[in-house]
């Protein structure tokens, strides 16, 4: 993405997109922007002084040139000549020194402001609800955290500074020019548009090309992201799309180089025009100055004319920059606006002010008359009622999309109910301290998420101070310790990008171990719908069976073996609990469960048995290994 702020070619032109998204610049917005600067007002005053002094100092050598020529060279006075040369050098040196100090303080302020903003934004985002993350584009969120906030830095280090230093330079140069000779000063002002207009025109062409090149670049990145990611590559390979992907890439790449060449050449023409035009101004001053000096005004000196020419050169850049400042200003405000938009998003799931932390916790859960919807148009859960006593377990079954995972989301308050209540150990979850509640609920979700690190690091995420013994015990309980022991580096084995070096079953078992380390009062196991092979499956089953016997658990189940492990079964259909009870009674009832049993569980069970008979010669270790390895490929 293009950097939103900058003085690159054509930075002075707004895109259609930017024009459409122009913020209303109101007093409260400006006040809010400046509220970020006020804590650093002392440093800002220092920067202002530095900018003012260095702007004046930068112009002084041009003014001293007149003295060097008139008093030193034409006046043939060596002492004065040396004095003015030394003074001129000293002033230039001082201006640069002050410039260094100014940019240090300026960068310091900008970095501190963006540091504050980044932290505030990160904290705010951490508090945002799951709804925010599911409905917003991840790239957009990251752009606000990175590019937008970086943009703020350049607003401070360049836009604000540019307004100030250019205004001062321009005012001082114009005063000095008028004091030397008002006629020549007026001529100087008259030629400024000669320089400014071509600059703007060339800038616009380059800007259009730069934007086209950026779009092209985005397209290239898109292709790379799609095709060079792990899953993208898998798709390309399996569908034999290598040739087509290469051709697609080559086409965009080709467009890219053409645009780049065009852009560079537009730059070259620009400099030819620029250099020709900029030399017209000084020549005009020499001509008119010469005529004035020779024919009319005997007080006008060679030095004066030289000073005027030098000062004229110094006005080009400030005029150009100040003409663009409105666009820069608009962009800066748009940037702040985008950031404030995020800051102003309400935190949906609020931690209650005096959240309760009950001492004992059995993990009991009760849903009473719960209604819930992700979007107002579509209700997902309808009048859901159930009670799970501490120490018991329940299975939730139902067709895909019936709302099973949604029920789970409401317990650790990833979302809040629309009406009704969810009680945890008898207390409405909205009254419990959020951290307390989430520490008591452990979820092994369908999509196991492992960080790119070692198995140990992934486990320690749940309990940073866990001892080696605790880690081993959790892994044993989760039935994954044998696998870890067989790895060369044991617990320090890398799991790969998002755990992709492991099979689905291994990942699941590591995530079970991770949840066990957390030691929650309530364990929720959202069974993966994707078919694991029967050996992986039975290993997971062996792991969870004893676990659910010893703590309160909710199992979202797709397999008969898991369902049978639970004390009670709840059947969900279209967001409503339509049946509940024991397996035998439910099968006999002839309702939704019977249908599920006939179409799903029974067939899966038969398939598992068949596979077991074929694949497991008495549970040999080799067969297990090969099943695990095959599964890796599927992942
Ligand atoms: P499965 O067995 O396939 O995992 P499920 O019973 O767990 O399904 P849920 O994930 O609870 O079903 O989804 C219930 C309904 O809510 C689905 O129709 C789904 O499209 C919708 N849904 C789920 N998550 C969201 C979300 N974040 N925003 C909007 N709608 C959602």
Coordinates of N, CA and C and ligand atoms in Angstrom, one line a residue, residues 134 374-375 378 380 398-407 415 446 529 558, ligand 1:
X134 N -14.5 -11.2 13.6 CA -15.1 -12.0 12.5 C -15.7 -11.1 11.4
X374 N -26.2 -13.5 15.6 CA -24.9 -12.7 15.2 C -25.3 -11.5 14.5
X375 N -26.3 -11.6 13.6 CA -26.8 -10.4 12.8 C -28.3 -10.3 13.2
X378 N -31.0 -12.5 11.5 CA -31.2 -14.0 11.5 C -30.9 -14.5 13.0
X380 N -30.1 -17.1 15.7 CA -29.4 -18.4 15.6 C -29.9 -19.4 16.7
X398 N -26.3 -32.4 16.6 CA -27.3 -31.7 15.7 C -26.7 -31.6 14.4
X399 N -27.5 -31.3 13.4 CA -27.0 -31.1 12.0 C -26.0 -29.9 12.0
X400 N -25.2 -29.9 10.9 CA -24.2 -28.8 10.8 C -25.0 -27.5 10.7
X401 N -24.5 -26.5 11.4 CA -25.1 -25.2 11.3 C -26.3 -25.0 12.2
X402 N -26.5 -26.0 13.1 CA -27.7 -25.9 14.0 C -27.4 -24.9 15.2
X403 N -26.1 -24.6 15.4 CA -25.8 -23.6 16.5 C -25.1 -24.2 17.6
X404 N -24.4 -25.4 17.4 CA -23.7 -26.0 18.5 C -22.5 -25.2 19.0
X405 N -21.7 -24.7 18.1 CA -20.5 -23.9 18.5 C -21.0 -22.6 19.0
X406 N -22.1 -22.1 18.6 CA -22.6 -20.8 19.1 C -22.9 -20.9 20.6
X407 N -23.5 -22.1 21.0 CA -23.8 -22.3 22.4 C -22.5 -22.1 23.2
X415 N -19.5 -13.8 23.0 CA -20.6 -13.0 22.7 C -21.5 -13.0 23.9
X446 N -12.7 -26.9 17.3 CA -12.6 -27.6 16.1 C -11.3 -27.3 15.3
X529 N -15.1 -31.9 12.8 CA -16.0 -32.6 11.8 C -15.3 -33.4 10.8
X558 N -19.8 -35.6 17.0 CA -20.2 -36.1 15.7 C -20.0 -37.6 15.7
Ligands
LIG1 P1 -20.9 -27.4 12.7 O1 -21.4 -28.7 13.2 O2 -20.9 -27.4 11.2 O3 -19.7 -26.9 13.3 P2 -22.6 -25.7 14.4 O4 -23.9 -26.4 14.8 O5 -21.5 -25.7 15.4 O6 -22.1 -26.3 13.0 P3 -22.5 -22.8 14.4 O7 -21.1 -22.7 14.1 O8 -23.0 -22.6 15.8 O9 -23.1 -24.2 13.9 O10 -23.3 -21.9 13.5 C1 -24.7 -21.7 13.5 C2 -25.1 -20.7 12.5 O11 -24.6 -19.4 12.8 C3 -24.6 -21.1 11.1 O12 -25.7 -20.9 10.2 C4 -23.5 -20.1 10.8 O13 -23.6 -19.7 9.4 C5 -23.9 -18.9 11.7 N1 -22.6 -18.2 12.2 C6 -21.6 -18.8 12.9 N2 -20.7 -17.9 13.2 C7 -21.1 -16.7 12.7 C8 -20.6 -15.4 12.8 N3 -19.4 -15.2 13.4 N4 -21.3 -14.4 12.2 C9 -22.4 -14.7 11.6 N5 -23.0 -15.9 11.5 C10 -22.4 -16.9 12.1

